[in-house]
Short mmCIF file of C-alpha atoms and ligand atoms in Angstrom, two decimals:
data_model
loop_
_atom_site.label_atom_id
_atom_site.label_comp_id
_atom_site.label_asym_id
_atom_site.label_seq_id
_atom_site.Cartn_x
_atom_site.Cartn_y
_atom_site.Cartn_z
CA UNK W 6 0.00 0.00 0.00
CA UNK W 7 0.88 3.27 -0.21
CA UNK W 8 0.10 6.91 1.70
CA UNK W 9 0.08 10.54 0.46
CA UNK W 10 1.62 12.60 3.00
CA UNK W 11 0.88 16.64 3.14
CA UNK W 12 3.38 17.56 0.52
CA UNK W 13 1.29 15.10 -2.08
CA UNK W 14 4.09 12.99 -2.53
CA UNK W 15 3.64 9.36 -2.68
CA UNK W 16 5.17 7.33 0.09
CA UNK W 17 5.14 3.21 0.43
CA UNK W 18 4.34 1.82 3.56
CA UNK W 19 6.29 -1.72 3.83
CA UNK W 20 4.22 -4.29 4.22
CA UNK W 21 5.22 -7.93 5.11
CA UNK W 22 5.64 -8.84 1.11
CA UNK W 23 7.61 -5.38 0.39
CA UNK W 24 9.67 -5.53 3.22
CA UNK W 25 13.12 -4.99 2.07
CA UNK W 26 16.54 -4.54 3.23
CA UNK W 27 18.80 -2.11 1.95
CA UNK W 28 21.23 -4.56 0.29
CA UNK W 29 17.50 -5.83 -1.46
CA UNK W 30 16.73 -2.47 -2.93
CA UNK W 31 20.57 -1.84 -4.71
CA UNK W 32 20.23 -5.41 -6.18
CA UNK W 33 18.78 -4.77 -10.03
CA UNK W 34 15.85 -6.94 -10.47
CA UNK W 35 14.29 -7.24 -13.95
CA UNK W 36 11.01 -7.16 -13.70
CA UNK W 37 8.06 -6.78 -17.14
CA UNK W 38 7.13 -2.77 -17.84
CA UNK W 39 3.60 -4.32 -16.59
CA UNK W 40 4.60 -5.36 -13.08
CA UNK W 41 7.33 -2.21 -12.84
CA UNK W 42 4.15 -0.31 -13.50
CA UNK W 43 2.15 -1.80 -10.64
CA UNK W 44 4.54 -1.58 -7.62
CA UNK W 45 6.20 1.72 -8.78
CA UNK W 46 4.51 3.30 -5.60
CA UNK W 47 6.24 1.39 -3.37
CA UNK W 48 9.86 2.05 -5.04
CA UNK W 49 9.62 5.25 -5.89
CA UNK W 50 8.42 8.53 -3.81
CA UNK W 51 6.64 10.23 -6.69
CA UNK W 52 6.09 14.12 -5.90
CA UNK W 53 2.45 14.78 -7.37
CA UNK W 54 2.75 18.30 -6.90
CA UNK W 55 4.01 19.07 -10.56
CA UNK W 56 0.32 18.16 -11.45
CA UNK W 57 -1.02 20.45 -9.26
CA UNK W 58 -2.90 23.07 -10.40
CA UNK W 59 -4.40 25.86 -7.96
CA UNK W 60 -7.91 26.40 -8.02
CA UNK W 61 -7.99 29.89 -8.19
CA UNK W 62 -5.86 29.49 -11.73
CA UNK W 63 -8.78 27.92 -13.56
CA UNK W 64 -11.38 29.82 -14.85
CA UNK W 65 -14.43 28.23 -14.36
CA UNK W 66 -16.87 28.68 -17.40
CA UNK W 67 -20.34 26.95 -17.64
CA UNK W 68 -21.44 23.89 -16.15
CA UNK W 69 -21.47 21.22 -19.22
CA UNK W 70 -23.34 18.27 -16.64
CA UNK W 71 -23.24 16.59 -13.30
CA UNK W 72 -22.22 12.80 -13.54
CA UNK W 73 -21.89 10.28 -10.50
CA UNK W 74 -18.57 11.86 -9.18
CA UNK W 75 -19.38 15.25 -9.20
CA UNK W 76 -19.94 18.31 -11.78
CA UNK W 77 -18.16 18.97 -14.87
CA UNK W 78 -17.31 22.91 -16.50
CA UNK W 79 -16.47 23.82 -19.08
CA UNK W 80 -13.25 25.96 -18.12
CA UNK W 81 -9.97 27.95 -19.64
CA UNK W 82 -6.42 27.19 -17.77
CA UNK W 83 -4.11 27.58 -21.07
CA UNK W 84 -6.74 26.76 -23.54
CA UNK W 85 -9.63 24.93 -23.35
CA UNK W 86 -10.33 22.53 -20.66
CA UNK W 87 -12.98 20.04 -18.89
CA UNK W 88 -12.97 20.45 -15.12
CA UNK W 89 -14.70 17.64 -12.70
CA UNK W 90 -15.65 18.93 -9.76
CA UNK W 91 -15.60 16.57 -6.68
CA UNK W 92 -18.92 16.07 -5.06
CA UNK W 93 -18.74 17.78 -1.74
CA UNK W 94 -19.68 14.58 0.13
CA UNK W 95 -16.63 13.53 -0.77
CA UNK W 96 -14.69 15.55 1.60
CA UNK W 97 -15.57 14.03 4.78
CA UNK W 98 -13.88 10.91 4.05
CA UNK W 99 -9.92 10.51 4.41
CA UNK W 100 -10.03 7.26 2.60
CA UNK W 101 -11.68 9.18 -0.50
CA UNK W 102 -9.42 11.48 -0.80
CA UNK W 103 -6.52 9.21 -0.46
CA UNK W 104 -7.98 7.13 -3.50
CA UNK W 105 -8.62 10.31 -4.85
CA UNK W 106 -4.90 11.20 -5.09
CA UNK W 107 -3.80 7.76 -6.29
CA UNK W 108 -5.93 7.96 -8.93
CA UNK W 109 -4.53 11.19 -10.24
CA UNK W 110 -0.64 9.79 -9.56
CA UNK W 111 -1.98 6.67 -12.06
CA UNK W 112 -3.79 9.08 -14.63
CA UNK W 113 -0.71 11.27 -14.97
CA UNK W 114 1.23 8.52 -16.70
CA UNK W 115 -0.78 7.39 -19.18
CA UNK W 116 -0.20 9.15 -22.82
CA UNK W 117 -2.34 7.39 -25.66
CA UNK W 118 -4.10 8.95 -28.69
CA UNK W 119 -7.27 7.58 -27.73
CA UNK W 120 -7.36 8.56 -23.88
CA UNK W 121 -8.00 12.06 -22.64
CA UNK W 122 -5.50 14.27 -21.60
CA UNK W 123 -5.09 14.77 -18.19
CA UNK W 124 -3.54 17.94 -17.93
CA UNK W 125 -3.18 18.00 -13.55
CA UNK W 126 -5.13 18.51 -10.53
CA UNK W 127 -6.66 20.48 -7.81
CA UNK W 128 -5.54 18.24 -4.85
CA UNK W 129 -6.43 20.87 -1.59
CA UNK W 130 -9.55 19.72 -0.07
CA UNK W 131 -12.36 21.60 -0.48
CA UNK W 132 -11.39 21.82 -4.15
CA UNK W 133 -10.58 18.08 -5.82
CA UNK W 134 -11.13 18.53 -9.25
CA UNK W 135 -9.51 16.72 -12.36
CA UNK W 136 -8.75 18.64 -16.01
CA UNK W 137 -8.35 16.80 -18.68
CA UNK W 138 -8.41 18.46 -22.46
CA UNK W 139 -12.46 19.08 -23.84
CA UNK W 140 -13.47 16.83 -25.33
CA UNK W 141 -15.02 17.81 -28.98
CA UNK W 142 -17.51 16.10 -30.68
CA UNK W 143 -20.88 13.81 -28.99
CA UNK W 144 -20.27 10.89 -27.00
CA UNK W 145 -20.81 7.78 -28.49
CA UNK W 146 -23.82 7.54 -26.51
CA UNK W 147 -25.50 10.57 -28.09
CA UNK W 148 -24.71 9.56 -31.38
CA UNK W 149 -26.36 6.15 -30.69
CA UNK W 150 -29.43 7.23 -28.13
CA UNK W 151 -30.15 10.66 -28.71
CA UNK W 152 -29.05 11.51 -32.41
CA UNK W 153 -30.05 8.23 -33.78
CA UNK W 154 -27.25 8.37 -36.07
CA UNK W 155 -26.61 4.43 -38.36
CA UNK W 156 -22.87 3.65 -38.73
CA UNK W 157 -21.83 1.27 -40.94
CA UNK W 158 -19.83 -1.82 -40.32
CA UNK W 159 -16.66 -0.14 -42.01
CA UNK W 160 -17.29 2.78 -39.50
CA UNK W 161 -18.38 0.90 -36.47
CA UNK W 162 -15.16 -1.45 -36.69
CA UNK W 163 -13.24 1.81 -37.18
CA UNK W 164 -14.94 3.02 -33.88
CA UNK W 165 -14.49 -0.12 -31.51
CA UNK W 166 -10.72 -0.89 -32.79
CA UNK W 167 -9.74 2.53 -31.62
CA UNK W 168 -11.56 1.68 -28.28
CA UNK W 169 -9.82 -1.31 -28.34
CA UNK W 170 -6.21 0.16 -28.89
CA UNK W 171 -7.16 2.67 -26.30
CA UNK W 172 -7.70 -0.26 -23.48
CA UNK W 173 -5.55 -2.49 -24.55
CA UNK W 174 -2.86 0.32 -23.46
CA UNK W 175 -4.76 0.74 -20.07
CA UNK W 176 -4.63 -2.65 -19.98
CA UNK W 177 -0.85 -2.91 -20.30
CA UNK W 178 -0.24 -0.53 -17.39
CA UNK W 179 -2.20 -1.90 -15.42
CA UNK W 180 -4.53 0.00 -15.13
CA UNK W 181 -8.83 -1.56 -15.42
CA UNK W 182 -10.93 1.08 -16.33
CA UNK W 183 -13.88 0.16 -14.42
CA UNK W 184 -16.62 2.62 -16.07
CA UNK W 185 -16.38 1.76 -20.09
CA UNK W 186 -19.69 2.59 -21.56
CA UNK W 187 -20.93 4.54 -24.23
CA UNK W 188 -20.91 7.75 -22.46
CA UNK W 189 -17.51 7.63 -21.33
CA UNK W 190 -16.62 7.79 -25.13
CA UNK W 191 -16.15 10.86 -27.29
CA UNK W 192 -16.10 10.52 -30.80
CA UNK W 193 -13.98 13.80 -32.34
CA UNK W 194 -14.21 13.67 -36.27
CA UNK W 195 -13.61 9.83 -37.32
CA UNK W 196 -11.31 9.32 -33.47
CA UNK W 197 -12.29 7.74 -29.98
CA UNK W 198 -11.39 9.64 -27.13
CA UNK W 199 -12.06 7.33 -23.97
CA UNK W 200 -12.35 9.44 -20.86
CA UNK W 201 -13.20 8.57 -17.12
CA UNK W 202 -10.71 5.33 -16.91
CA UNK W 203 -10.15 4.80 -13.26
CA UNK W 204 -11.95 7.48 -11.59
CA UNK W 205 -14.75 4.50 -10.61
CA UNK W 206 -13.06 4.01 -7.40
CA UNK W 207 -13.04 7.12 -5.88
CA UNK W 208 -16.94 7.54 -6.56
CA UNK W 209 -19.58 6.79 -4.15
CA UNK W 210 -22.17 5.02 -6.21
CA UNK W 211 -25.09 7.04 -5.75
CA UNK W 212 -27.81 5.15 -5.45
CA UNK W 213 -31.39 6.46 -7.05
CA UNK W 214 -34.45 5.29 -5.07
CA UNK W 215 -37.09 5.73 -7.09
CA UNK W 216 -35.55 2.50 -9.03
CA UNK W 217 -36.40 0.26 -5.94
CA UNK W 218 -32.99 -1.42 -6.51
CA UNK W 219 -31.43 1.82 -6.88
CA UNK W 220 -29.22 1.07 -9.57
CA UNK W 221 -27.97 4.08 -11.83
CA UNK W 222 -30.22 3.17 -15.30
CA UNK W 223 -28.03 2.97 -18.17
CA UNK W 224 -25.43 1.44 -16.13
CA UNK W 225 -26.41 -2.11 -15.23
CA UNK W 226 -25.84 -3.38 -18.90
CA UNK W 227 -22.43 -2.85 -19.01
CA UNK W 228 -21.79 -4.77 -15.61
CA UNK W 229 -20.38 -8.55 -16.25
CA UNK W 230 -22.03 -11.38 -14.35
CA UNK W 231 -19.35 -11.81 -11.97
CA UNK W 232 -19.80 -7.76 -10.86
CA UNK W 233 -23.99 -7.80 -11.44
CA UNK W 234 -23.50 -11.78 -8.53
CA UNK W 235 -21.74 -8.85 -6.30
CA UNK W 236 -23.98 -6.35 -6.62
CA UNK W 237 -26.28 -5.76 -3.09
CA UNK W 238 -29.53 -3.56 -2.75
CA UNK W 239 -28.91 0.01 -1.08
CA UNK W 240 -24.74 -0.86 -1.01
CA UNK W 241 -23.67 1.77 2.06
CA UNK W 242 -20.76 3.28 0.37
CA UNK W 243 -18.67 2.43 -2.89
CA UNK W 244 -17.37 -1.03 -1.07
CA UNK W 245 -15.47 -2.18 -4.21
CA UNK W 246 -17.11 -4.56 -6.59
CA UNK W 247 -14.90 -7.24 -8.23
CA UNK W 248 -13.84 -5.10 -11.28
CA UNK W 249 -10.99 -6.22 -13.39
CA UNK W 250 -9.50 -6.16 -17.12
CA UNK W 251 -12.49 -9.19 -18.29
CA UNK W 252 -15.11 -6.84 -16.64
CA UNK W 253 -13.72 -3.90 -18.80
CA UNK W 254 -14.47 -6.26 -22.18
CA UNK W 255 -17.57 -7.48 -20.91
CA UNK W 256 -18.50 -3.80 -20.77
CA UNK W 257 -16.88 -3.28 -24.41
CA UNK W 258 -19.33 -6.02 -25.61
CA UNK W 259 -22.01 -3.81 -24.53
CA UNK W 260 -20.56 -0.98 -26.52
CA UNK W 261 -20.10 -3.26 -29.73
CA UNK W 262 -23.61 -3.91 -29.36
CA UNK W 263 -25.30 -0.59 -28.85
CA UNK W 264 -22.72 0.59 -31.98
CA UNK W 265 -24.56 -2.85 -34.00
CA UNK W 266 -27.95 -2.27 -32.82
CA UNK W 267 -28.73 1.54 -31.89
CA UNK W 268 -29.67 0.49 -28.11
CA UNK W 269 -29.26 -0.99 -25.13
CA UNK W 270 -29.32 -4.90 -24.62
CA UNK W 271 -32.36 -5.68 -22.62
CA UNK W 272 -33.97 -2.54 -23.75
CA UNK W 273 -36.94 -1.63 -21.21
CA UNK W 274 -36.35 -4.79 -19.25
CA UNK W 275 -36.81 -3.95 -15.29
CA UNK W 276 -33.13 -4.07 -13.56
CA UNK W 277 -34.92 -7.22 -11.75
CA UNK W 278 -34.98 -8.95 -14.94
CA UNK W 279 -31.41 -8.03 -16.33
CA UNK W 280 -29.73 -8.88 -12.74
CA UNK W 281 -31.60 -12.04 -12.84
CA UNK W 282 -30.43 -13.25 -16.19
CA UNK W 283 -27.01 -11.51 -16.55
CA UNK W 284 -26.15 -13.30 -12.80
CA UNK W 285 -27.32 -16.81 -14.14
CA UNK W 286 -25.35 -15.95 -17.26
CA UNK W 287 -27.92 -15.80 -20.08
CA UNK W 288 -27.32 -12.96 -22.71
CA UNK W 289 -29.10 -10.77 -24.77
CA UNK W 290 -30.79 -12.66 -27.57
CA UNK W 291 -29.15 -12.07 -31.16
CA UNK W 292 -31.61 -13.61 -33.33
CA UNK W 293 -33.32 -10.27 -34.60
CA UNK W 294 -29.47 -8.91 -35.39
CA UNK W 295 -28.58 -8.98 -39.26
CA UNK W 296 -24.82 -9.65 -39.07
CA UNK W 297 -22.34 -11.71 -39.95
CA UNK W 298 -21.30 -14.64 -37.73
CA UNK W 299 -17.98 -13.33 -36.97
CA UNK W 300 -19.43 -9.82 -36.23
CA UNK W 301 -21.82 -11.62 -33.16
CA UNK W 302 -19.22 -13.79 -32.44
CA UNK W 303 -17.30 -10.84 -30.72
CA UNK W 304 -20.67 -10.25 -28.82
CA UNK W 305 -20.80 -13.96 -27.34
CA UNK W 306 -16.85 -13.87 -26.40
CA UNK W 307 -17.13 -10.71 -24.68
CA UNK W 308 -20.21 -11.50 -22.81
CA UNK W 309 -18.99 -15.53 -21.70
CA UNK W 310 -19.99 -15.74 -18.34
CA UNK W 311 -16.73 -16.96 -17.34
CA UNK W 312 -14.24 -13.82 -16.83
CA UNK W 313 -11.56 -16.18 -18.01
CA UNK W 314 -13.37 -16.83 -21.39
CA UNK W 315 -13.55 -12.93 -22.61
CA UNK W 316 -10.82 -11.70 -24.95
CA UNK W 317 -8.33 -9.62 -23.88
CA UNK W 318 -8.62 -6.05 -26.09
CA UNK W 319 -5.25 -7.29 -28.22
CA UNK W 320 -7.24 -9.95 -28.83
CA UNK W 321 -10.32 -7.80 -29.76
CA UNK W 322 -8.49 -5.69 -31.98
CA UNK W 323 -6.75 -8.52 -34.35
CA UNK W 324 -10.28 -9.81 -34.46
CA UNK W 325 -11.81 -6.54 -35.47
CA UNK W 326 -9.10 -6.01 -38.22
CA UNK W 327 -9.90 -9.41 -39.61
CA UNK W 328 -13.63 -8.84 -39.93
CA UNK W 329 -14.23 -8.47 -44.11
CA UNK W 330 -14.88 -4.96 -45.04
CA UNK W 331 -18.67 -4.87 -46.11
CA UNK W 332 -18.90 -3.34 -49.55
CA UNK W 333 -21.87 -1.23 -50.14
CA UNK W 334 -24.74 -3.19 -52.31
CA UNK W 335 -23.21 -3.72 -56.38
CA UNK W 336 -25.77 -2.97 -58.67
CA UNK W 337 -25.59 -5.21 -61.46
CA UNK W 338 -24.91 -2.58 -64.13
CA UNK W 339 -22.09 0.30 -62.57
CA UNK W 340 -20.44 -3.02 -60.49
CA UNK W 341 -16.97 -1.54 -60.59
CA UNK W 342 -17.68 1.90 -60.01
CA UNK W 343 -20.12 1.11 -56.75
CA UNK W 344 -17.10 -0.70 -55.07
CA UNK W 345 -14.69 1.70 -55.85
CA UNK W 346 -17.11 4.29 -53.88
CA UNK W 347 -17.72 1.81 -51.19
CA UNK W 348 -13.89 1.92 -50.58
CA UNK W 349 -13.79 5.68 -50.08
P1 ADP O 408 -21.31 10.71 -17.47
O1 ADP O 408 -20.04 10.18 -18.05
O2 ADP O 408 -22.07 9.65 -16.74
O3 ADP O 408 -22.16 11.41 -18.49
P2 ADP O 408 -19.65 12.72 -16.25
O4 ADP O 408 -19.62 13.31 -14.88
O5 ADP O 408 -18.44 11.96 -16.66
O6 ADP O 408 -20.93 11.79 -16.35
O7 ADP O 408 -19.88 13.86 -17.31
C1 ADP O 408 -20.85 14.88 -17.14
C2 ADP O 408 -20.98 15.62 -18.47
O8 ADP O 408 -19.75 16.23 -18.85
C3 ADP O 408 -21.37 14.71 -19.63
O9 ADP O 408 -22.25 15.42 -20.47
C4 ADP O 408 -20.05 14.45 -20.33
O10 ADP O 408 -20.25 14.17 -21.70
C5 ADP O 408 -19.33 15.77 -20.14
N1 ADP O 408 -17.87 15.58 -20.12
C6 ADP O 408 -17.17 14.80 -19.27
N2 ADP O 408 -15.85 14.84 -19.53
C7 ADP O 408 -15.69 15.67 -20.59
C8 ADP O 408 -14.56 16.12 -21.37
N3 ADP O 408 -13.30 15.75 -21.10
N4 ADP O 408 -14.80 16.95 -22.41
C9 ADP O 408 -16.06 17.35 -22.70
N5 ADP O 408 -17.16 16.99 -22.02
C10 ADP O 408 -17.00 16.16 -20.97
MG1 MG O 409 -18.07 10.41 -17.85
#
């Protein structure tokens, strides 16, 4: 484990397995980037302060919506920025903000084309907020729910491979991102921005209950059997469900599916129902989708009840490249000239 002490700076406290001597740290060990990545806490006291940014530096612009953390703006520190607000509830709790501040020492090292940028951090209680760059563009989620908008296959393998490049980085360093869903992806021109990776942890699940369960809506689909076996009605506080790198591509299966199908698997069934069936690990039926075996295939795989069963998001993405590229219908007489225009 490790503590933040008042200057932010990351120190380890030895437990029994990190216990070391002195002689044990000057030995060179080689070790995989992936497991350097994961105990770098305990070797190294990481100052966090180069992240920080004061709050009275940002200025705060309009409020662009209010998610399960806390309040986003739309603000200007440099350029353009998204600021997330901390819900004040928050505060009270040590433990939060602890998490809180490992969170940001893990989101500060991760550089990828399809993750947002964090840029630092307001770290001094009251004010915990994250910036990352604004995101342009709709969510995946509008684009699907709200907008209505068809992609087609070409475009909607474009879509998930960048999703899957993006996590299969995460992935890599270790890091599960615990909240994939449609509205945790930005889509700016023809590229996937994933944002939110992480930050699960240090949210309290707020639980709505006028859903007798309480359970967020638009969140339960994306929750893999093993999480939805864990889940309990009116949970106190955010005690941690089992998340890990399988839940994250049961969660992309989801995504794949709303991108295939323009909604939600088990669409207007009560949370009841879904728990019931996800838990016992039955799936959403695919009979009335028109695709390709290989195209559900990567729905079944994703969604196999056992964790050990789902691909990993390398995996996804070789599978993705290797689905054929649908041409757009030939008609008979211009045959050439429609595929040429289908490749465009
Ligand atoms: P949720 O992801 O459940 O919608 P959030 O708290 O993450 O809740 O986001 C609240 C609102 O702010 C959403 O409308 C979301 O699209 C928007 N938002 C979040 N992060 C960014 C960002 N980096 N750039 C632009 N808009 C953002
Ligand atoms: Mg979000």
């Amino acid at each position: 484990g490790s503590i933040i002490d008042s200057n932010g700076t990351i120190q380890s406290i030895e437990s029994d397995k990190t216990m070391s001597t002195e002689s044990d740290r000057m030995t060179p060990r080689l070790e995989s980037v992936e497991e350097r990545d994961n105990i770098w806490p305990r070797q190294n006291s990481l100052s966090l302060k180069e992240w920080d940014i004061p709050y009275d530096d940002l200025n705060l612009g309009a409020m662009i919506g209010k998610g399960r953390f806390g309040t986003v703006y739309r603000g200007n520190w440099h350029g353009d920025v998204a600021v997330k607000l901390l819900k004040e509830d928050f505060l009270d709790d040590e433990h939060a903000i602890e998490a809180f501040k490992l969170e940001v020492a893990i989101f500060k090292n991760t550089r990828h084309e399809n993750l947002v940028l964090f840029m630092g951090a307001c770290m001094k209680p009251p004010r915990l907020a994250i910036v990352t760059s604004m995101c342009k563009g709709n969510t995946l989620y509008t684009h699907i729910h709200l907008r209505r908008d068809k992609f087609n296959l070409n475009k909607t393998t474009l879509i998930a491979q960048q999703i899957a490049q993006g996590m299969g980085y995460l992935h890599r360093r270790g890091i599960v991102h615990k909240d994939l869903k449609s509205k945790n992806i930005f889509l700016e021109n023809e590229k996937v921005i994933i944002t939110d990776f992480g930050l699960f942890s240090v949210t309290k699940l707020v639980y709505d209950n006028n859903l007798g369960l309480g359970i967020p809506y638009g969140w339960l689909c994306y929750l893999a059997c093993e999480l939805i076996r864990n889940l309990k009605p009116c949970r106190p506080t955010n005690e941690d469900l089992p998340f890990t790198k399988s839940s994250d591509t049961y969660a992309f299966g989801t995504i794949w599916y709303e991108l295939l199908c323009g909604e939600f698997p088990f669409k207007s069934q009560p949370p009841e129902s879904v728990i019931w069936q996800v838990g016992r690990g039955m799936k959403q039926s695919l009979a009335n989708l028109q695709a390709s075996r290989d195209v559900k295939d990567i729905l079944m795989m994703c969604w196999s009840f056992q964790a050990d069963d789902r691909p990993d998001f390398n995996q996804l993405f070789t599978t993705l490249e290797r689905l054929p590229k649908k041409r757009l219908a030939r008609s008979p007489s211009h045959p050439i000239q429609l595929s040429r225009s289908a490749e465009s």
